[in-house]
mmCIF file of C-alpha atoms and ligand atoms in Angstrom:
data_model
loop_
_atom_site.group_PDB
_atom_site.id
_atom_site.type_symbol
_atom_site.label_atom_id
_atom_site.label_comp_id
_atom_site.label_asym_id
_atom_site.label_seq_id
_atom_site.Cartn_x
_atom_site.Cartn_y
_atom_site.Cartn_z
ATOM 1 C CA MET A 1 -57.726 -93.066 -7.195
ATOM 2 C CA ALA A 2 -54.329 -93.296 -9.000
ATOM 3 C CA GLY A 3 -55.504 -90.787 -11.555
ATOM 4 C CA PHE A 4 -56.621 -88.300 -8.786
ATOM 5 C CA LEU A 5 -53.133 -88.729 -7.042
ATOM 6 C CA ALA A 6 -51.328 -88.073 -10.305
ATOM 7 C CA GLN A 7 -53.591 -84.987 -10.788
ATOM 8 C CA ALA A 8 -52.963 -83.708 -7.288
ATOM 9 C CA ARG A 9 -49.072 -84.243 -7.689
ATOM 10 C CA LEU A 10 -49.351 -82.231 -10.874
ATOM 11 C CA ILE A 11 -51.217 -79.333 -9.058
ATOM 12 C CA VAL A 12 -48.611 -79.307 -6.248
ATOM 13 C CA ALA A 13 -45.722 -79.279 -8.706
ATOM 14 C CA ALA A 14 -47.341 -76.486 -10.729
ATOM 15 C CA PHE A 15 -47.887 -74.422 -7.479
ATOM 16 C CA ALA A 16 -44.318 -74.983 -6.333
ATOM 17 C CA LEU A 17 -43.010 -73.927 -9.644
ATOM 18 C CA ALA A 18 -45.221 -70.724 -9.491
ATOM 19 C CA LEU A 19 -43.768 -69.956 -6.014
ATOM 20 C CA LEU A 20 -40.304 -70.440 -7.454
ATOM 21 C CA VAL A 21 -40.886 -68.118 -10.320
ATOM 22 C CA ILE A 22 -42.509 -65.437 -8.064
ATOM 23 C CA SER A 23 -39.582 -65.718 -5.488
ATOM 24 C CA ALA A 24 -36.997 -65.387 -8.361
ATOM 25 C CA ALA A 25 -38.699 -62.196 -9.810
ATOM 26 C CA PRO A 26 -36.988 -59.686 -7.344
ATOM 27 C CA ALA A 27 -33.615 -61.175 -8.207
ATOM 28 C CA SER A 28 -34.145 -60.855 -11.800
ATOM 29 C CA ALA A 29 -35.284 -57.122 -11.217
ATOM 30 C CA GLN A 30 -31.821 -56.603 -9.677
ATOM 31 C CA ARG A 31 -30.159 -57.370 -13.010
ATOM 32 C CA ASN A 32 -29.589 -55.390 -15.999
ATOM 33 C CA PRO A 33 -30.744 -56.878 -19.327
ATOM 34 C CA ASP A 34 -26.940 -58.049 -19.936
ATOM 35 C CA GLY A 35 -27.125 -59.991 -16.623
ATOM 36 C CA SER A 36 -25.037 -57.516 -14.588
ATOM 37 C CA VAL A 37 -26.207 -56.521 -11.170
ATOM 38 C CA ASN A 38 -28.069 -53.242 -11.194
ATOM 39 C CA PRO A 39 -27.249 -51.668 -7.789
ATOM 40 C CA THR A 40 -29.935 -48.904 -8.060
ATOM 41 C CA ALA A 41 -32.769 -51.464 -8.537
ATOM 42 C CA GLN A 42 -35.609 -50.751 -6.209
ATOM 43 C CA SER A 43 -35.081 -53.927 -4.049
ATOM 44 C CA VAL A 44 -31.546 -53.011 -3.239
ATOM 45 C CA LYS A 45 -31.872 -49.227 -2.661
ATOM 46 C CA GLU A 46 -29.610 -48.919 0.282
ATOM 47 C CA GLN A 47 -30.723 -45.675 1.680
ATOM 48 C CA GLN A 48 -34.326 -47.252 1.803
ATOM 49 C CA LEU A 49 -32.766 -50.192 3.660
ATOM 50 C CA LEU A 50 -31.063 -47.948 6.159
ATOM 51 C CA ASN A 51 -34.059 -45.776 6.605
ATOM 52 C CA ALA A 52 -36.293 -48.910 7.292
ATOM 53 C CA LEU A 53 -33.637 -50.172 9.772
ATOM 54 C CA GLY A 54 -33.649 -46.788 11.457
ATOM 55 C CA THR A 55 -29.892 -47.023 12.058
ATOM 56 C CA GLY A 56 -29.119 -43.446 11.152
ATOM 57 C CA GLY A 57 -27.055 -43.989 8.057
ATOM 58 C CA SER A 58 -24.947 -47.113 8.781
ATOM 59 C CA ILE A 59 -25.309 -50.695 9.775
ATOM 60 C CA SER A 60 -23.422 -51.793 12.876
ATOM 61 C CA GLY A 61 -23.281 -54.984 14.707
ATOM 62 C CA ARG A 62 -22.093 -55.967 18.137
ATOM 63 C CA VAL A 63 -18.528 -56.698 18.973
ATOM 64 C CA SER A 64 -17.099 -57.822 22.300
ATOM 65 C CA ILE A 65 -13.741 -55.968 21.967
ATOM 66 C CA PRO A 66 -13.376 -52.351 23.350
ATOM 67 C CA ASP A 67 -13.127 -50.760 19.760
ATOM 68 C CA GLN A 68 -16.879 -50.600 19.100
ATOM 69 C CA LYS A 69 -16.165 -48.926 15.677
ATOM 70 C CA SER A 70 -15.121 -52.315 14.434
ATOM 71 C CA GLY A 71 -18.782 -53.365 14.628
ATOM 72 C CA ASN A 72 -19.386 -50.891 11.783
ATOM 73 C CA LEU A 73 -20.473 -53.148 8.837
ATOM 74 C CA ILE A 74 -21.944 -50.624 6.238
ATOM 75 C CA HIS A 75 -21.080 -46.913 6.318
ATOM 76 C CA PRO A 76 -22.282 -45.286 3.036
ATOM 77 C CA ALA A 77 -20.641 -41.896 3.941
ATOM 78 C CA GLY A 78 -17.240 -43.655 3.437
ATOM 79 C CA ARG A 79 -17.950 -43.961 -0.193
ATOM 80 C CA ASP A 80 -18.370 -40.198 -0.604
ATOM 81 C CA TRP A 81 -15.023 -39.913 1.271
ATOM 82 C CA ARG A 82 -13.529 -42.495 -1.118
ATOM 83 C CA GLN A 83 -14.758 -40.579 -4.115
ATOM 84 C CA PHE A 84 -13.191 -37.469 -2.742
ATOM 85 C CA HIS A 85 -9.860 -39.133 -1.979
ATOM 86 C CA GLU A 86 -9.566 -41.014 -5.249
ATOM 87 C CA VAL A 87 -11.089 -38.559 -7.719
ATOM 88 C CA THR A 88 -11.759 -35.041 -6.398
ATOM 89 C CA LEU A 89 -8.528 -34.464 -4.551
ATOM 90 C CA ARG A 90 -6.529 -35.672 -7.564
ATOM 91 C CA TRP A 91 -8.272 -33.169 -9.716
ATOM 92 C CA ILE A 92 -7.629 -30.316 -7.126
ATOM 93 C CA GLY A 93 -4.060 -31.331 -6.818
ATOM 94 C CA ALA A 94 -3.297 -31.751 -10.540
ATOM 95 C CA ILE A 95 -5.082 -28.395 -11.505
ATOM 96 C CA ALA A 96 -3.380 -26.415 -8.649
ATOM 97 C CA ILE A 97 0.172 -27.852 -9.186
ATOM 98 C CA LEU A 98 0.327 -28.215 -12.889
ATOM 99 C CA GLY A 99 -1.545 -24.894 -13.388
ATOM 100 C CA MET A 100 1.119 -23.207 -11.348
ATOM 101 C CA LEU A 101 3.846 -24.831 -13.188
ATOM 102 C CA ILE A 102 2.243 -23.655 -16.595
ATOM 103 C CA LEU A 103 1.887 -20.247 -15.218
ATOM 104 C CA LEU A 104 5.453 -19.978 -14.048
ATOM 105 C CA VAL A 105 6.844 -21.278 -17.495
ATOM 106 C CA ALA A 106 4.616 -18.727 -19.194
ATOM 107 C CA PHE A 107 5.549 -15.817 -16.922
ATOM 108 C CA TYR A 108 9.306 -16.791 -17.336
ATOM 109 C CA LEU A 109 8.939 -16.760 -21.128
ATOM 110 C CA ILE A 110 7.003 -13.512 -21.203
ATOM 111 C CA ARG A 111 8.508 -11.436 -18.579
ATOM 112 C CA GLY A 112 11.857 -13.107 -18.106
ATOM 113 C CA GLN A 113 14.178 -12.846 -15.051
ATOM 114 C CA VAL A 114 13.867 -9.723 -12.826
ATOM 115 C CA LYS A 115 17.235 -8.394 -13.514
ATOM 116 C CA LEU A 116 19.507 -6.355 -11.140
ATOM 117 C CA GLU A 117 19.017 -3.137 -13.341
ATOM 118 C CA SER A 118 21.720 -1.026 -11.608
ATOM 119 C CA GLY A 119 24.228 -3.868 -11.768
ATOM 120 C CA PRO A 120 26.336 -5.331 -8.733
ATOM 121 C CA SER A 121 27.919 -2.462 -6.706
ATOM 122 C CA GLY A 122 30.359 -4.845 -5.165
ATOM 123 C CA ARG A 123 29.272 -3.996 -1.566
ATOM 124 C CA ARG A 124 27.304 -6.409 0.429
ATOM 125 C CA ILE A 125 24.929 -6.239 3.156
ATOM 126 C CA VAL A 126 23.823 -9.012 5.676
ATOM 127 C CA ARG A 127 20.238 -10.074 4.785
ATOM 128 C CA PHE A 128 19.676 -13.252 6.804
ATOM 129 C CA ASN A 129 21.822 -14.396 9.678
ATOM 130 C CA ALA A 130 22.926 -17.964 10.133
ATOM 131 C CA PHE A 131 20.111 -18.949 12.460
ATOM 132 C CA GLU A 132 17.493 -17.504 10.033
ATOM 133 C CA ARG A 133 19.063 -19.472 7.085
ATOM 134 C CA PHE A 134 19.244 -22.674 9.174
ATOM 135 C CA VAL A 135 15.657 -22.454 10.028
ATOM 136 C CA HIS A 136 14.688 -21.619 6.457
ATOM 137 C CA TRP A 137 16.453 -24.426 4.847
ATOM 138 C CA MET A 138 15.544 -26.885 7.644
ATOM 139 C CA THR A 139 11.887 -26.105 6.911
ATOM 140 C CA ALA A 140 12.316 -26.167 3.216
ATOM 141 C CA THR A 141 14.029 -29.457 3.055
ATOM 142 C CA CYS A 142 11.364 -31.023 5.167
ATOM 143 C CA PHE A 143 8.659 -29.316 3.105
ATOM 144 C CA ILE A 144 10.080 -30.802 -0.209
ATOM 145 C CA ILE A 145 10.376 -34.324 1.169
ATOM 146 C CA LEU A 146 6.816 -33.962 2.748
ATOM 147 C CA ALA A 147 5.478 -32.695 -0.452
ATOM 148 C CA LEU A 148 6.937 -35.548 -2.558
ATOM 149 C CA SER A 149 6.044 -38.249 -0.130
ATOM 150 C CA GLY A 150 2.494 -36.641 0.168
ATOM 151 C CA LEU A 151 1.996 -36.444 -3.496
ATOM 152 C CA ASN A 152 2.975 -40.158 -3.547
ATOM 153 C CA ILE A 153 -0.016 -40.956 -1.392
ATOM 154 C CA THR A 154 -2.384 -39.134 -3.760
ATOM 155 C CA PHE A 155 -0.827 -39.799 -7.129
ATOM 156 C CA GLY A 156 1.603 -42.579 -6.656
ATOM 157 C CA LYS A 157 -0.607 -45.510 -7.450
ATOM 158 C CA PRO A 158 -2.111 -44.284 -10.713
ATOM 159 C CA VAL A 159 1.113 -42.500 -11.953
ATOM 160 C CA LEU A 160 4.264 -44.148 -10.418
ATOM 161 C CA MET A 161 3.259 -47.624 -9.918
ATOM 162 C CA PRO A 162 2.567 -48.464 -13.449
ATOM 163 C CA LEU A 163 6.047 -47.004 -14.233
ATOM 164 C CA ILE A 164 8.151 -48.738 -11.662
ATOM 165 C CA GLY A 165 6.237 -51.872 -10.807
ATOM 166 C CA GLU A 166 4.366 -52.946 -7.820
ATOM 167 C CA GLY A 167 7.414 -54.226 -5.742
ATOM 168 C CA ALA A 168 9.482 -51.087 -6.149
ATOM 169 C CA PHE A 169 6.495 -48.925 -5.623
ATOM 170 C CA ALA A 170 5.686 -50.685 -2.332
ATOM 171 C CA ALA A 171 9.244 -50.426 -0.987
ATOM 172 C CA TRP A 172 9.518 -46.721 -1.968
ATOM 173 C CA SER A 173 6.047 -45.939 -0.501
ATOM 174 C CA GLN A 174 7.045 -47.517 2.710
ATOM 175 C CA TRP A 175 10.002 -45.332 3.075
ATOM 176 C CA ALA A 176 8.123 -42.271 1.835
ATOM 177 C CA LYS A 177 5.577 -42.996 4.492
ATOM 178 C CA TYR A 178 8.284 -43.098 7.360
ATOM 179 C CA ALA A 179 9.712 -39.783 5.978
ATOM 180 C CA HIS A 180 6.213 -38.126 5.760
ATOM 181 C CA ASN A 181 5.504 -39.058 9.497
ATOM 182 C CA TYR A 182 8.853 -38.283 11.049
ATOM 183 C CA LEU A 183 9.760 -35.139 9.161
ATOM 184 C CA SER A 184 6.340 -33.597 10.136
ATOM 185 C CA PHE A 185 8.002 -32.760 13.546
ATOM 186 C CA PRO A 186 11.043 -30.751 12.373
ATOM 187 C CA PHE A 187 8.694 -29.073 9.636
ATOM 188 C CA THR A 188 6.152 -28.012 12.455
ATOM 189 C CA ILE A 189 9.124 -26.586 14.582
ATOM 190 C CA GLY A 190 10.289 -24.813 11.513
ATOM 191 C CA VAL A 191 6.979 -23.245 10.757
ATOM 192 C CA PHE A 192 6.606 -22.025 14.333
ATOM 193 C CA MET A 193 10.211 -20.605 14.300
ATOM 194 C CA ILE A 194 9.399 -18.811 10.948
ATOM 195 C CA PHE A 195 6.398 -17.460 12.630
ATOM 196 C CA LEU A 196 8.264 -16.062 15.618
ATOM 197 C CA MET A 197 11.372 -14.803 13.909
ATOM 198 C CA TRP A 198 9.912 -12.889 11.015
ATOM 199 C CA LEU A 199 6.449 -11.813 12.600
ATOM 200 C CA ALA A 200 7.576 -8.325 13.183
ATOM 201 C CA TRP A 201 8.434 -7.717 9.471
ATOM 202 C CA ASN A 202 5.363 -9.229 8.097
ATOM 203 C CA ILE A 203 2.417 -7.025 9.531
ATOM 204 C CA PRO A 204 0.633 -5.693 6.450
ATOM 205 C CA ASN A 205 0.834 -1.762 6.205
ATOM 206 C CA ARG A 206 0.278 0.971 3.683
ATOM 207 C CA VAL A 207 3.523 0.433 1.947
ATOM 208 C CA ASP A 208 2.201 -2.857 0.828
ATOM 209 C CA VAL A 209 -0.802 -1.278 -0.875
ATOM 210 C CA GLU A 210 1.458 0.908 -2.904
ATOM 211 C CA TRP A 211 3.716 -2.015 -3.662
ATOM 212 C CA LEU A 212 0.818 -4.003 -5.000
ATOM 213 C CA LYS A 213 -0.581 -1.031 -7.040
ATOM 214 C CA GLU A 214 2.741 -0.816 -8.694
ATOM 215 C CA GLY A 215 2.703 -4.562 -9.616
ATOM 216 C CA GLY A 216 5.596 -5.117 -7.128
ATOM 217 C CA GLY A 217 8.316 -4.399 -9.777
ATOM 218 C CA ILE A 218 7.828 -8.046 -10.973
ATOM 219 C CA VAL A 219 4.964 -7.540 -13.254
ATOM 220 C CA GLY A 220 6.379 -4.395 -14.620
ATOM 221 C CA HIS A 221 9.869 -2.793 -14.319
ATOM 222 C CA LYS A 222 9.288 -0.307 -11.553
ATOM 223 C CA HIS A 223 10.900 -0.538 -8.219
ATOM 224 C CA PRO A 224 8.237 0.396 -5.542
ATOM 225 C CA PRO A 225 9.653 0.891 -2.085
ATOM 226 C CA ALA A 226 9.490 -2.023 0.281
ATOM 227 C CA ASP A 227 10.701 -2.751 3.802
ATOM 228 C CA ARG A 228 12.550 -5.952 4.806
ATOM 229 C CA PHE A 229 9.779 -8.040 3.268
ATOM 230 C CA ASN A 230 7.451 -6.701 0.484
ATOM 231 C CA ALA A 231 3.764 -7.465 0.084
ATOM 232 C CA GLY A 232 4.352 -10.607 -1.953
ATOM 233 C CA GLN A 233 6.857 -11.948 0.524
ATOM 234 C CA LYS A 234 4.300 -11.200 3.338
ATOM 235 C CA MET A 235 1.750 -13.232 1.367
ATOM 236 C CA VAL A 236 4.196 -16.208 1.352
ATOM 237 C CA TYR A 237 4.973 -15.798 5.152
ATOM 238 C CA TRP A 238 1.136 -16.022 5.949
ATOM 239 C CA ILE A 239 0.695 -18.866 3.534
ATOM 240 C CA VAL A 240 3.535 -20.701 5.295
ATOM 241 C CA VAL A 241 2.358 -19.850 8.821
ATOM 242 C CA LEU A 242 -1.484 -20.427 8.208
ATOM 243 C CA GLY A 243 -1.129 -23.372 5.696
ATOM 244 C CA GLY A 244 1.680 -24.915 7.768
ATOM 245 C CA THR A 245 -0.536 -24.801 10.880
ATOM 246 C CA ALA A 246 -3.477 -26.303 8.944
ATOM 247 C CA VAL A 247 -1.480 -29.189 7.495
ATOM 248 C CA ALA A 248 0.325 -29.806 10.853
ATOM 249 C CA VAL A 249 -2.925 -30.074 12.982
ATOM 250 C CA SER A 250 -4.908 -32.019 10.403
ATOM 251 C CA GLY A 251 -1.832 -34.204 9.924
ATOM 252 C CA TYR A 252 -1.427 -35.044 13.431
ATOM 253 C CA VAL A 253 -5.139 -35.962 13.766
ATOM 254 C CA LEU A 254 -4.429 -38.400 10.993
ATOM 255 C CA MET A 255 -1.248 -39.739 12.579
ATOM 256 C CA PHE A 256 -3.075 -40.535 15.837
ATOM 257 C CA PRO A 257 -6.421 -41.904 14.610
ATOM 258 C CA PHE A 258 -9.453 -41.635 16.691
ATOM 259 C CA TYR A 259 -7.871 -39.722 19.704
ATOM 260 C CA GLY A 260 -10.814 -37.505 20.198
ATOM 261 C CA THR A 261 -12.120 -38.022 16.684
ATOM 262 C CA SER A 262 -14.895 -40.018 15.082
ATOM 263 C CA ILE A 263 -14.738 -41.555 11.508
ATOM 264 C CA ALA A 264 -16.389 -38.256 10.327
ATOM 265 C CA GLY A 265 -13.808 -36.171 12.059
ATOM 266 C CA MET A 266 -10.979 -38.323 10.420
ATOM 267 C CA GLN A 267 -12.513 -37.785 7.081
ATOM 268 C CA VAL A 268 -12.709 -33.997 7.600
ATOM 269 C CA ALA A 269 -9.007 -33.995 8.677
ATOM 270 C CA GLU A 270 -8.099 -35.934 5.549
ATOM 271 C CA ILE A 271 -9.966 -33.514 3.357
ATOM 272 C CA VAL A 272 -8.461 -30.468 4.995
ATOM 273 C CA HIS A 273 -4.970 -32.018 4.950
ATOM 274 C CA GLY A 274 -5.170 -33.033 1.190
ATOM 275 C CA VAL A 275 -6.602 -29.693 -0.041
ATOM 276 C CA VAL A 276 -4.452 -27.332 1.903
ATOM 277 C CA ALA A 277 -1.357 -29.417 1.158
ATOM 278 C CA ALA A 278 -2.010 -29.326 -2.655
ATOM 279 C CA LEU A 279 -2.554 -25.540 -2.653
ATOM 280 C CA PHE A 280 0.491 -25.025 -0.276
ATOM 281 C CA VAL A 281 2.673 -26.957 -2.662
ATOM 282 C CA ALA A 282 1.420 -24.779 -5.610
ATOM 283 C CA ALA A 283 1.945 -21.631 -3.739
ATOM 284 C CA MET A 284 5.559 -22.681 -2.733
ATOM 285 C CA LEU A 285 6.409 -23.375 -6.401
ATOM 286 C CA GLY A 286 5.862 -19.709 -6.962
ATOM 287 C CA HIS A 287 8.196 -18.892 -4.131
ATOM 288 C CA ILE A 288 10.879 -21.356 -5.246
ATOM 289 C CA TYR A 289 10.673 -19.719 -8.648
ATOM 290 C CA ILE A 290 11.162 -16.182 -7.528
ATOM 291 C CA GLY A 291 13.885 -17.242 -5.169
ATOM 292 C CA THR A 292 15.826 -18.967 -7.854
ATOM 293 C CA ILE A 293 15.611 -18.175 -11.665
ATOM 294 C CA GLY A 294 12.890 -15.616 -11.329
ATOM 295 C CA MET A 295 15.037 -12.867 -9.776
ATOM 296 C CA GLU A 296 18.632 -12.175 -10.118
ATOM 297 C CA GLY A 297 20.582 -11.850 -6.809
ATOM 298 C CA ALA A 298 17.759 -13.153 -4.453
ATOM 299 C CA PHE A 299 19.174 -16.662 -3.803
ATOM 300 C CA GLU A 300 22.536 -15.465 -2.433
ATOM 301 C CA GLY A 301 20.646 -13.783 0.549
ATOM 302 C CA MET A 302 19.310 -17.115 1.658
ATOM 303 C CA TRP A 303 22.547 -18.959 0.695
ATOM 304 C CA ASP A 304 25.501 -17.136 2.123
ATOM 305 C CA GLY A 305 23.335 -14.659 3.963
ATOM 306 C CA THR A 306 24.401 -11.392 2.097
ATOM 307 C CA VAL A 307 22.991 -9.480 -0.932
ATOM 308 C CA ASP A 308 24.420 -6.762 -3.062
ATOM 309 C CA VAL A 309 23.624 -3.185 -1.783
ATOM 310 C CA ASN A 310 22.201 -2.350 -5.263
ATOM 311 C CA TRP A 311 19.854 -5.328 -5.053
ATOM 312 C CA ALA A 312 18.796 -4.172 -1.666
ATOM 313 C CA ARG A 313 18.246 -0.664 -2.902
ATOM 314 C CA GLU A 314 16.171 -1.897 -5.919
ATOM 315 C CA HIS A 315 13.890 -4.366 -4.007
ATOM 316 C CA HIS A 316 14.021 -3.355 -0.310
ATOM 317 C CA ARG A 317 14.922 0.441 -0.388
ATOM 318 C CA LEU A 318 13.196 1.233 3.167
ATOM 319 C CA TRP A 319 14.978 -1.705 4.754
ATOM 320 C CA LEU A 320 18.275 -0.564 3.346
ATOM 321 C CA GLU A 321 17.846 2.988 4.574
ATOM 322 C CA LYS A 322 17.219 1.643 8.084
ATOM 323 C CA GLU A 323 20.207 -0.589 8.002
ATOM 324 C CA MET A 324 22.334 2.291 6.927
ATOM 325 C CA ALA A 325 20.938 4.515 9.616
ATOM 326 C CA GLU A 326 21.880 1.856 12.145
ATOM 327 C CA GLY A 327 25.381 1.813 10.869
ATOM 328 C CA HIS A 328 25.070 -1.825 9.581
ATOM 329 C CA ILE A 329 26.817 -0.711 6.304
ATOM 330 C CA SER A 330 29.635 1.718 6.629
ATOM 331 C CA ALA A 331 29.576 4.016 3.791
ATOM 332 C CA PRO A 332 26.776 5.104 1.257
ATOM 333 C CA PRO A 333 26.626 2.528 -1.384
ATOM 334 C CA PRO A 334 27.578 3.708 -5.004
ATOM 335 C CA LYS A 335 24.760 4.298 -7.230
ATOM 336 C CA GLY A 336 25.893 2.719 -10.425
ATOM 337 C CA LYS A 337 27.779 -0.316 -11.580
ATOM 338 C CA MET A 338 30.856 -1.711 -9.622
ATOM 339 C CA GLN A 339 33.893 0.618 -10.274
ATOM 340 C CA PRO A 340 37.171 -1.051 -10.666
ATOM 341 C CA ALA A 341 39.697 -0.641 -7.870
ATOM 342 C CA GLU A 342 42.260 2.067 -8.353
HETATM 343 C C1 HEM B 401 14.238 -24.763 -2.989
HETATM 344 C C2 HEM B 401 13.414 -24.278 -2.231
HETATM 345 C C3 HEM B 401 13.345 -22.765 -1.685
HETATM 346 C C4 HEM B 401 14.156 -21.703 -2.200
HETATM 347 C C5 HEM B 401 15.184 -21.789 -3.325
HETATM 348 C C6 HEM B 401 13.788 -20.684 -1.372
HETATM 349 C C7 HEM B 401 14.511 -19.371 -1.440
HETATM 350 C C8 HEM B 401 14.364 -18.340 -0.687
HETATM 351 C C9 HEM B 401 14.895 -17.023 -0.821
HETATM 352 C C10 HEM B 401 16.017 -16.616 -1.656
HETATM 353 C C11 HEM B 401 14.463 -16.205 0.195
HETATM 354 C C12 HEM B 401 14.789 -14.767 0.560
HETATM 355 C C13 HEM B 401 14.157 -13.737 -0.361
HETATM 356 C C14 HEM B 401 14.729 -12.411 -0.010
HETATM 357 O O1 HEM B 401 15.969 -12.188 0.302
HETATM 358 O O2 HEM B 401 13.950 -11.410 -0.025
HETATM 359 C C15 HEM B 401 13.476 -17.039 0.857
HETATM 360 C C16 HEM B 401 12.562 -16.500 1.842
HETATM 361 C C17 HEM B 401 11.580 -17.260 2.586
HETATM 362 N N1 HEM B 401 11.361 -18.710 2.403
HETATM 363 FE FE1 HEM B 401 12.132 -19.816 0.953
HETATM 364 N N2 HEM B 401 12.967 -20.997 -0.516
HETATM 365 C C18 HEM B 401 12.544 -22.299 -0.634
HETATM 366 C C19 HEM B 401 11.581 -23.074 -0.015
HETATM 367 C C20 HEM B 401 10.946 -22.664 0.975
HETATM 368 C C21 HEM B 401 9.903 -23.329 1.716
HETATM 369 C C22 HEM B 401 9.439 -24.834 1.442
HETATM 370 C C23 HEM B 401 9.453 -22.654 2.665
HETATM 371 C C24 HEM B 401 8.346 -22.900 3.677
HETATM 372 C C25 HEM B 401 7.691 -24.015 3.753
HETATM 373 C C26 HEM B 401 9.983 -21.318 2.595
HETATM 374 C C27 HEM B 401 9.661 -20.238 3.349
HETATM 375 C C28 HEM B 401 10.305 -18.883 3.163
HETATM 376 C C29 HEM B 401 9.816 -17.799 3.800
HETATM 377 C C30 HEM B 401 8.572 -17.659 4.878
HETATM 378 C C31 HEM B 401 10.662 -16.723 3.500
HETATM 379 C C32 HEM B 401 10.457 -15.114 3.857
HETATM 380 C C33 HEM B 401 9.468 -14.500 2.998
HETATM 381 C C34 HEM B 401 9.879 -14.457 1.460
HETATM 382 O O3 HEM B 401 10.987 -14.131 1.182
HETATM 383 O O4 HEM B 401 9.099 -14.800 0.574
HETATM 384 N N3 HEM B 401 10.978 -21.321 1.610
HETATM 385 N N4 HEM B 401 13.336 -18.281 0.374
#
C-alpha cells in the first residue's frame, strides 16, 4: 500500500511538473535567446489582442470622473505620433532650417551682396510709414521669440539639455513656454495687420511673371521692373499670411486642448503646427538674409522708413514712378551718383 501511495505521489508530481513546463512555454516564447523580451512574439501581438477584444484600436476602462478620456489605457496610435514628434519632425526641422542656412551661406559666397549699382543719390523717399514699421517689428520680434522657444520644444532636450544641464534647461524651458504661449497673441494680431495693410500690393500680376523670368535681379544683375513689392516679396507676404494663419489656428487648438477636438484631432494639430512652423522659420531666414546683408540699402526702409531714390529706381521702378506722379518726391531724382553740393 505504501509503495502504491509513493508511486501515486510520483505520478502526481510528474503531472504537476509537466503542467508547469507547458504553462511556462509561452513565456519563454516571448523572450529572445539572450533573455530580453521579444515584443513581436506571437503571444503578445498587440494588434491581435486589440482585434480579439473588438475595441477599435485601443483599450479603455471605465472611470467615474467626467473626463472619459482618462479611462484610455492603451492607445497604440499614440506611438505613431510619438515617433513623428521625436524622430520625423526633428528630421524635417533640421533639414529645412540647416538646409536653408547652408543655401544662404553658399549664395552669399557665390553671388555676394546685391549692391546699389548706381550708388546713393542722396535723395530719400518714404517706403514704410511708422505704423507699418511698428507692425513689422512687433510681428518679427514675436516671431523670433516664438521660433526659438518652439525649436526648444522640438530640439531642446537632445541638443541643449546635455550642454546646460537639467536644472538650467528646466528653468529656461519654463520661461520659453510662457513666452511661446503669450506672444502668440501679438503675433497673430501682427499677421492679421500685415494681411490687411499690404494686401493691395500683393496680388500677383503679369509684372511678377517678367520679374521671375529675369531672376528678379537677385540671381543675375538685371533690374526687372517691380511695383511696391516684387514677386519674391509677394511670396514672403503669402507665406507669412497663410503660414501664420496655419500656425496660429493649430497652436490655439494645442493651447486649449480638447475643446472640440479628440486625441486624434490634437495629434493632427501638433503635426500641422510642427511642420508648418519648421518650414516657416526656414523661409523667414531667407527673408532676414535679403533684408540685411543680402541687399545693400534694403534694411533702412524698414528701420527709419526711407530708402534712397536710386535704390527705389533699381528695385521698385514702377512704385517710384507712381510716387513721383503723386508728388511724393519733389524733383526728378538724379541718375548717377550723389553730386557734391555747390
Ligand atoms: C530680423 C528679422 C527681420 C528683418 C531684418 C526684416 C527686414 C525687412 C525689410 C528690410 C523689409 C522691407 C523690404 C523692402 O523695403 O522692400 C521687410 C519686409 C517685410 N517683412 Fe521683414 N524682416 C524681419 C523679420 C520678419 C518676420 C519675422 C516677418 C513675419 C513673420 C516679416 C515680414 C515681412 C513682410 C511680410 C514684409 C513685406 C514683404 C517683403 O518685403 O518681403 N519680417 N522686412
